[in-house]
């Protein structure tokens, strides 16, 4: 029999901008920005989330054409064809639709647009505040927290008694991608969340024995992956509660078997001594963003997989070059899992290919908890932030993907087969195969301003915009490599190397890439790149116009003919982020900068029913001194570019998700790594339970617990 677990609730927001006062726990001794690295992440995040990526040279050492060279060549070609004055204004107009079909019509809105979702923007919250802050008139409630039991209430959370077996039956750690997929009746739903990484020093007391230390490693393996739980509520607009023991509840961990499909399935590059067929892979980890498909499955991106492995990387073989390009080293891994599972030491005979089995887009069906999740090799291997799918005018499934690494690339996948509308089991079964076969592209951008006007400061060029055109350069077409001298499975396993070879444009960490369900335009969050323009690294380009880019930017792409399957596009920068009060060279689509909420390090993106863009951030404490948050940005009319802050997460935390159900007057976010800079003895956050330090009372704990939160009207 299913049981409802009701988590603790907050009090309605008070008149202090919605921040519920919390008791002072410990002296706040850190100076602003202390403990931060490279202008964004804390040292803890650098270690556990991305294997200290910023402390090493960017792995993209390719000498593919720099953006300025490409832009100047394009402008020269345009001038020769059309005359100099017209050249700078030229815009791509050909459709060039992939996979057949007709020239595209305008994108069809997904709905009629929702009722107004009004709120008074909150003031920025200083980075030392350990509170979840919402606008006046709103309240927040945790739906589910790290360690909450999802199969049986007997698996109650106790941080002093955690075991791998219990953790595999509890909600995982550090939730990132999130969706709430509601039943039409509005009273049932399923919650799907990624559990990206762990932070053992604040999860466990110091291990007293070696066996205890090894068991803690096994617990962290079980805390990774994905969590799927059913939700229930009394009526539309009320607060969701999760259901213990519900039929669709599921945990996917670092040890869950995955099916493998696509052109690289069975490749020699994927075979290990435990899987000589190369068709069954154990586990997923480092799962960052994702997307829910039009057919109701969920995609998840395997991102910083390199930090989980030890691997030799010397020599000139393809594997050695690939390992260097993906940041793999022979050093001890960030997590030390090689001590409890031999496959994480790729130096060992029989496990050389294990790192190749991670870095994919995975697909899971939340309606079928017994069905193995799938790793889609047709979509390429990289440090996937996530993938978001739309249906093109020609009926093909199109997935947009970012590779979250300094100087890496933006990608697009177009299915070979076409989408079948309808809710029948036959149509859904067919649609679940769409990401198994198709074509993979990488973006090459060109700007329309002279190189001399791209100064690296963020100052706008003479035409008043950072904008231009671009093309999707093919790597694989209908499952066949088009990169000379490289086989299809090599392109898909070493996608970064293939993209280097075709001269893709180096970007400032493409994170979430979201097509608008109303306009069809595509939005790319480039979170930051403090290495741009330093040392021998590439300098500013029109699509990445700042050197030492601390604050990041958001790009708006319009596909040719407004068709997602086109091979050419136009683009412009929507937001050049930062705090306008201290940085005059910010840009908000032309909206007055002195009227917007300061924003830095855009990460995840979402849309509401009215077509507004919502942006969650990751890194504001280290760049502008404020807690990370969630922001709404209108995209049309006089308010276009008016960034308005809706909420702020507690100290040290990152805002993930988000999910906007504005017609239901609800917003959901995943609060990742609250209090990450603390220790077991001196925790840095007490979110969301806010009970005395170390206490364990009625399921509440005096320490930080990554959680999924719902914000509703008070």
XYZ file of N, CA, C and O in Angstrom, residues 488-622:
540
model
N 32.309 5.957 -38.522
C 31.153 6.462 -37.795
C 31.301 6.268 -36.297
O 31.038 7.189 -35.511
N 31.713 5.081 -35.864
C 31.828 4.873 -34.422
C 32.932 5.737 -33.829
O 32.821 6.202 -32.688
N 33.984 6.031 -34.581
C 35.028 6.920 -34.086
C 34.499 8.347 -33.933
O 34.815 9.039 -32.956
N 33.698 8.799 -34.896
C 33.099 10.135 -34.783
C 32.220 10.214 -33.540
O 32.240 11.217 -32.805
N 31.447 9.180 -33.275
C 30.487 9.229 -32.179
C 31.144 9.048 -30.817
O 30.706 9.647 -29.831
N 32.189 8.247 -30.730
C 32.887 8.058 -29.458
C 33.825 9.227 -29.170
O 33.977 9.654 -28.022
N 34.446 9.780 -30.222
C 35.375 10.906 -30.068
C 34.821 12.126 -30.812
O 35.474 12.715 -31.664
N 33.615 12.507 -30.450
C 32.908 13.569 -31.160
C 33.670 14.881 -31.122
O 33.684 15.643 -32.102
N 34.314 15.175 -30.015
C 35.074 16.424 -29.934
C 36.178 16.481 -30.990
O 36.390 17.533 -31.618
N 36.881 15.393 -31.188
C 37.939 15.380 -32.191
C 37.377 15.593 -33.585
O 37.967 16.301 -34.415
N 36.225 14.984 -33.874
C 35.598 15.163 -35.181
C 35.166 16.615 -35.375
O 35.333 17.188 -36.461
N 34.621 17.231 -34.330
C 34.207 18.625 -34.433
C 35.402 19.550 -34.609
O 35.318 20.556 -35.335
N 36.513 19.223 -33.954
C 37.738 19.993 -34.188
C 38.115 19.975 -35.663
O 38.495 20.993 -36.255
N 37.998 18.780 -36.263
C 38.463 18.590 -37.638
C 37.669 19.402 -38.647
O 38.204 19.775 -39.700
N 36.407 19.695 -38.355
C 35.579 20.432 -39.321
C 35.518 21.918 -39.013
O 34.804 22.666 -39.679
N 36.276 22.384 -38.019
C 36.360 23.812 -37.764
C 35.165 24.413 -37.070
O 34.728 25.520 -37.408
N 34.636 23.712 -36.063
C 33.510 24.261 -35.293
C 33.949 25.488 -34.505
O 35.138 25.694 -34.240
N 32.986 26.317 -34.107
C 33.279 27.540 -33.375
C 33.430 27.253 -31.890
O 32.555 26.645 -31.265
N 34.529 27.730 -31.328
C 34.798 27.540 -29.905
C 33.925 28.483 -29.082
O 33.903 29.683 -29.311
N 33.220 27.904 -28.103
C 32.211 28.642 -27.358
C 32.588 28.777 -25.880
O 33.485 28.094 -25.381
N 31.845 29.648 -25.181
C 32.069 29.888 -23.758
C 31.141 29.031 -22.909
O 30.237 29.510 -22.231
N 31.362 27.728 -23.003
C 30.653 26.743 -22.185
C 29.159 26.754 -22.456
O 28.359 27.248 -21.663
N 28.769 26.158 -23.570
C 27.342 25.997 -23.870
C 26.733 25.063 -22.841
O 27.090 23.889 -22.781
N 25.818 25.578 -22.062
C 25.132 24.727 -21.094
C 23.763 24.375 -21.658
O 23.660 23.723 -22.686
N 22.693 24.831 -21.033
C 21.375 24.433 -21.514
C 21.079 25.089 -22.867
O 21.418 26.255 -23.097
N 20.436 24.323 -23.763
C 20.036 24.815 -25.087
C 18.563 24.475 -25.247
O 18.196 23.307 -25.309
N 17.706 25.498 -25.311
C 16.257 25.280 -25.262
C 15.568 25.929 -26.453
O 15.691 27.141 -26.655
N 14.824 25.151 -27.246
C 13.960 25.754 -28.266
C 12.662 26.242 -27.632
O 12.062 25.551 -26.800
N 12.234 27.445 -27.996
C 10.983 27.966 -27.467
C 9.812 27.203 -28.068
O 9.703 27.084 -29.294
N 8.885 26.696 -27.254
C 7.721 25.985 -27.806
C 6.743 26.914 -28.509
O 5.855 26.435 -29.221
N 6.902 28.226 -28.351
C 5.988 29.169 -28.991
C 6.570 29.769 -30.263
O 5.904 29.823 -31.290
N 7.803 30.245 -30.203
C 8.379 30.940 -31.359
C 9.251 30.046 -32.219
O 9.499 30.361 -33.383
N 9.764 28.945 -31.665
C 10.706 28.097 -32.380
C 12.136 28.586 -32.301
O 13.058 27.855 -32.692
N 12.359 29.811 -31.795
C 13.734 30.279 -31.641
C 14.446 29.452 -30.571
O 13.821 28.938 -29.647
N 15.759 29.358 -30.693
C 16.559 28.501 -29.824
C 17.452 29.383 -28.959
O 18.086 30.317 -29.458
N 17.514 29.070 -27.665
C 18.275 29.882 -26.721
C 19.410 29.047 -26.121
O 19.195 27.910 -25.690
N 20.603 29.632 -26.117
C 21.809 28.943 -25.673
C 22.383 29.698 -24.481
O 22.731 30.887 -24.597
N 22.492 29.033 -23.332
C 23.116 29.627 -22.151
C 24.614 29.333 -22.193
O 25.023 28.181 -22.093
N 25.413 30.375 -22.359
C 26.874 30.252 -22.276
C 27.265 30.771 -20.900
O 27.258 31.982 -20.661
N 27.602 29.871 -19.997
C 27.674 30.259 -18.585
C 28.841 31.185 -18.284
O 28.695 32.130 -17.519
N 30.009 30.945 -18.835
C 31.164 31.843 -18.700
C 32.396 31.175 -19.296
O 32.349 29.994 -19.691
N 33.503 31.908 -19.355
C 34.786 31.357 -19.789
C 35.864 32.353 -19.407
O 36.211 33.250 -20.190
N 36.406 32.200 -18.209
C 37.422 33.136 -17.745
C 38.764 32.933 -18.432
O 39.674 33.749 -18.263
N 38.891 31.869 -19.220
C 40.147 31.635 -19.941
C 40.193 32.329 -21.297
O 41.258 32.415 -21.910
N 39.065 32.818 -21.793
C 39.068 33.440 -23.124
C 39.965 34.674 -23.129
O 39.870 35.547 -22.262
N 40.826 34.715 -24.133
C 41.721 35.854 -24.287
C 42.913 35.857 -23.363
O 43.648 36.843 -23.291
N 43.142 34.749 -22.641
C 44.304 34.664 -21.757
C 45.348 33.741 -22.368
O 45.008 32.771 -23.051
N 46.613 34.017 -22.115
C 47.684 33.175 -22.632
C 47.573 32.977 -24.125
O 47.426 33.935 -24.889
N 47.627 31.711 -24.552
C 47.499 31.397 -25.979
C 46.064 31.075 -26.371
O 45.811 30.685 -27.513
N 45.126 31.236 -25.459
C 43.735 30.914 -25.757
C 43.128 31.918 -26.726
O 43.511 33.095 -26.751
N 42.153 31.445 -27.494
C 41.437 32.302 -28.418
C 40.851 33.505 -27.699
O 40.331 33.400 -26.590
N 40.903 34.668 -28.355
C 40.347 35.885 -27.788
C 38.887 36.059 -28.142
O 38.230 35.166 -28.684
N 38.377 37.244 -27.843
C 36.962 37.537 -28.034
C 36.551 37.382 -29.492
O 37.311 37.669 -30.417
N 35.320 36.905 -29.669
C 34.708 36.747 -30.979
C 33.316 37.346 -30.896
O 32.805 37.574 -29.793
N 32.674 37.592 -32.017
C 31.385 38.280 -31.917
C 30.341 37.447 -31.189
O 29.482 37.994 -30.499
N 30.404 36.138 -31.299
C 29.445 35.292 -30.592
C 29.883 35.019 -29.153
O 29.084 34.578 -28.329
N 31.142 35.300 -28.828
C 31.685 35.202 -27.469
C 32.496 36.475 -27.234
O 33.726 36.455 -27.258
N 31.827 37.620 -27.003
C 32.481 38.914 -27.191
C 33.283 39.458 -26.022
O 33.774 40.582 -26.090
N 33.445 38.695 -24.952
C 34.209 39.184 -23.808
C 35.437 38.326 -23.568
O 35.351 37.096 -23.520
N 36.570 38.957 -23.379
C 37.717 38.259 -22.817
C 37.498 38.109 -21.311
O 36.807 38.914 -20.680
N 38.089 37.055 -20.737
C 37.912 36.743 -19.313
C 36.423 36.884 -18.967
O 36.008 37.678 -18.126
N 35.620 36.075 -19.643
C 34.162 36.180 -19.550
C 33.679 35.554 -18.245
O 33.406 34.358 -18.165
N 33.547 36.368 -17.217
C 33.136 35.882 -15.897
C 31.635 35.664 -15.793
O 31.174 34.769 -15.093
N 30.849 36.498 -16.471
C 29.409 36.538 -16.222
C 28.568 35.764 -17.221
O 27.401 35.488 -16.946
N 29.109 35.426 -18.395
C 28.373 34.639 -19.357
C 27.375 35.441 -20.167
O 27.217 36.657 -19.993
N 26.674 34.747 -21.083
C 25.718 35.406 -21.965
C 24.722 34.384 -22.497
O 24.891 33.177 -22.324
N 23.668 34.891 -23.131
C 22.623 34.042 -23.714
C 22.476 34.403 -25.181
O 22.344 35.584 -25.533
N 22.508 33.389 -26.049
C 22.414 33.570 -27.498
C 21.024 33.156 -27.962
O 20.475 32.154 -27.490
N 20.485 33.900 -28.909
C 19.192 33.595 -29.530
C 19.428 33.196 -30.987
O 20.052 33.947 -31.739
N 18.956 32.017 -31.362
C 19.159 31.481 -32.715
C 17.813 31.375 -33.422
O 16.830 30.891 -32.846
N 17.774 31.820 -34.677
C 16.604 31.638 -35.528
C 16.992 30.757 -36.697
O 17.819 31.147 -37.535
N 16.448 29.556 -36.739
C 16.778 28.628 -37.812
C 16.236 29.153 -39.152
O 15.192 29.817 -39.208
N 16.955 28.875 -40.230
C 16.518 29.301 -41.557
C 15.127 28.768 -41.852
O 14.830 27.599 -41.613
N 14.266 29.640 -42.383
C 12.901 29.242 -42.659
C 12.125 28.887 -41.429
O 11.035 28.311 -41.513
N 12.675 29.214 -40.251
C 12.068 28.881 -38.963
C 11.786 27.388 -38.851
O 10.794 26.963 -38.249
N 12.695 26.591 -39.413
C 12.560 25.137 -39.339
C 13.736 24.560 -38.574
O 14.900 24.813 -38.912
N 13.436 23.755 -37.552
C 14.487 23.228 -36.686
C 15.470 22.340 -37.423
O 16.609 22.175 -36.984
N 15.067 21.754 -38.560
C 15.946 20.843 -39.293
C 16.800 21.557 -40.338
O 17.507 20.912 -41.108
N 16.759 22.886 -40.379
C 17.565 23.633 -41.339
C 19.046 23.466 -41.042
O 19.449 23.133 -39.924
N 19.875 23.733 -42.041
C 21.323 23.645 -41.857
C 21.985 25.007 -41.759
O 23.212 25.084 -41.650
N 21.215 26.091 -41.795
C 21.756 27.435 -41.602
C 20.854 28.192 -40.640
O 19.690 27.833 -40.444
N 21.389 29.265 -40.060
C 20.637 30.006 -39.053
C 21.173 31.427 -38.928
O 22.289 31.736 -39.367
N 20.359 32.278 -38.333
C 20.801 33.589 -37.888
C 20.891 33.591 -36.371
O 20.255 32.779 -35.698
N 21.686 34.504 -35.824
C 21.837 34.530 -34.376
C 22.086 35.956 -33.889
O 22.526 36.823 -34.652
N 21.804 36.177 -32.605
C 22.176 37.416 -31.936
C 22.322 37.126 -30.456
O 21.817 36.114 -29.954
N 23.028 37.996 -29.746
C 23.148 37.842 -28.301
C 21.978 38.555 -27.643
O 21.751 39.748 -27.856
N 21.218 37.799 -26.855
C 20.071 38.344 -26.138
C 20.514 39.078 -24.878
O 20.058 40.189 -24.591
N 21.395 38.427 -24.102
C 21.832 38.977 -22.820
C 23.341 38.839 -22.702
O 23.893 37.754 -22.941
N 23.994 39.930 -22.350
C 25.391 39.917 -21.943
C 25.345 40.188 -20.443
O 25.129 41.320 -20.009
N 25.503 39.126 -19.638
C 25.126 39.169 -18.233
C 26.112 39.953 -17.382
O 27.233 40.265 -17.788
N 25.676 40.255 -16.158
C 26.488 40.960 -15.182
C 25.630 41.848 -14.313
O 24.402 41.887 -14.433
N 26.278 42.564 -13.435
C 25.606 43.526 -12.560
C 25.805 44.915 -13.148
O 26.903 45.472 -13.077
N 24.766 45.499 -13.746
C 24.938 46.803 -14.403
C 25.403 47.908 -13.468
O 25.972 48.900 -13.926
N 25.183 47.750 -12.168
C 25.601 48.799 -11.242
C 27.108 48.890 -11.109
O 27.632 49.923 -10.668
N 27.811 47.813 -11.476
C 29.277 47.835 -11.398
C 29.929 47.540 -12.744
O 31.146 47.656 -12.880
N 29.141 47.143 -13.725
C 29.676 46.826 -15.047
C 28.784 47.477 -16.090
O 27.679 47.002 -16.361
N 29.258 48.562 -16.667
C 28.460 49.304 -17.644
C 28.315 48.555 -18.955
O 27.417 48.866 -19.747
N 29.174 47.568 -19.201
C 29.150 46.860 -20.478
C 28.364 45.564 -20.358
O 28.854 44.468 -20.633
N 27.140 45.699 -19.897
C 26.168 44.612 -19.932
C 25.137 44.961 -20.995
O 25.033 46.105 -21.435
N 24.357 43.958 -21.399
C 23.388 44.188 -22.478
C 22.198 43.267 -22.254
O 22.366 42.074 -21.969
N 20.988 43.821 -22.392
C 19.770 43.071 -22.126
C 18.774 43.295 -23.260
O 17.676 43.815 -23.055
N 19.176 42.901 -24.467
C 18.327 42.998 -25.659
C 17.828 44.423 -25.886
O 16.740 44.630 -26.424
N 18.606 45.415 -25.451
C 18.232 46.804 -25.638
C 17.416 47.396 -24.510
O 17.168 48.603 -24.494
N 16.973 46.565 -23.541
C 16.214 47.090 -22.402
C 17.169 47.872 -21.504
O 18.332 47.495 -21.340
N 16.695 48.970 -20.876
C 17.580 49.777 -20.024
C 18.232 48.947 -18.923
O 17.545 48.344 -18.086
N 19.552 48.931 -18.909
C 20.277 48.066 -17.983
C 20.071 48.474 -16.533
O 20.168 47.630 -15.631
N 19.766 49.738 -16.274
C 19.596 50.169 -14.891
C 18.261 49.754 -14.301
O 17.977 50.025 -13.128
N 17.428 49.080 -15.089
C 16.114 48.651 -14.602
C 16.003 47.140 -14.423
O 14.943 46.644 -14.040
N 17.056 46.388 -14.701
C 16.980 44.932 -14.626
C 17.567 44.429 -13.316
O 18.336 45.124 -12.639
N 17.229 43.190 -12.969
C 17.888 42.508 -11.856
C 19.281 42.074 -12.305
O 19.445 41.542 -13.411
N 20.307 42.259 -11.473
C 21.625 41.755 -11.849
C 21.598 40.239 -11.972
O 20.937 39.551 -11.189
N 22.310 39.731 -12.958
C 22.311 38.287 -13.219
C 23.681 37.887 -13.740
O 24.321 38.631 -14.498
N 24.166 36.714 -13.345
C 25.475 36.235 -13.780
C 25.443 34.714 -13.905
O 24.716 34.037 -13.183
N 26.227 34.189 -14.819
C 26.408 32.750 -14.998
C 25.108 32.014 -15.326
O 24.668 31.130 -14.573
N 24.454 32.351 -16.459
C 23.233 31.629 -16.841
C 23.533 30.157 -17.067
O 24.550 29.804 -17.651
N 22.631 29.306 -16.617
C 22.879 27.867 -16.660
C 21.709 27.139 -17.311
O 21.757 26.794 -18.485
N 20.629 26.902 -16.565
C 19.470 26.192 -17.113
C 18.411 27.171 -17.585
O 18.259 28.264 -17.034
N 17.652 26.754 -18.614
C 16.630 27.596 -19.225
C 15.293 26.866 -19.234
O 15.241 25.637 -19.282
N 14.212 27.638 -19.225
C 12.861 27.081 -19.325
C 11.948 28.164 -19.877
O 12.330 29.343 -19.971
N 10.725 27.772 -20.234
C 9.735 28.708 -20.749
C 8.435 28.558 -19.985
O 8.097 27.473 -19.507
N 7.690 29.657 -19.888
C 6.340 29.565 -19.364
C 5.357 29.542 -20.526
O 5.741 29.606 -21.699
N 4.077 29.445 -20.217
C 3.077 29.276 -21.262
C 2.889 30.538 -22.100
O 2.347 30.472 -23.204
N 3.333 31.691 -21.587
C 3.226 32.937 -22.333
C 4.441 33.191 -23.210
O 4.494 34.204 -23.902
N 5.430 32.287 -23.186
C 6.609 32.424 -24.028
C 7.764 33.153 -23.396
O 8.779 33.411 -24.062
N 7.673 33.495 -22.103
C 8.798 34.130 -21.421
C 9.903 33.112 -21.152
O 9.627 31.941 -20.865
N 11.143 33.581 -21.211
C 12.297 32.757 -20.876
C 12.586 32.879 -19.386
O 12.547 33.977 -18.826
N 12.872 31.742 -18.736
C 13.296 31.717 -17.340
C 14.723 31.175 -17.293
O 15.042 30.186 -17.962
N 15.571 31.815 -16.509
C 16.999 31.487 -16.445
C 17.377 31.192 -15.004
O 17.148 32.019 -14.112
N 17.961 30.031 -14.768
C 18.558 29.755 -13.459
C 20.063 29.926 -13.568
O 20.650 29.738 -14.636
N 20.697 30.296 -12.460
C 22.115 30.639 -12.486
C 22.940 29.688 -11.623
O 22.434 29.051 -10.703
N 24.229 29.661 -11.928
C 25.184 28.809 -11.216
C 26.519 29.533 -11.158
O 27.310 29.452 -12.089
N 26.756 30.274 -10.064
C 28.046 30.916 -9.903
C 28.016 32.359 -9.459
O 29.064 32.990 -9.320
N 26.837 32.909 -9.189
C 26.759 34.323 -8.817
C 27.528 34.672 -7.539
O 28.064 35.785 -7.448
N 27.618 33.774 -6.527
C 28.382 34.158 -5.341
C 29.818 34.559 -5.664
O 30.368 35.464 -5.029
N 30.417 33.892 -6.653
C 31.807 34.169 -6.978
C 32.014 35.237 -8.025
O 33.153 35.610 -8.310
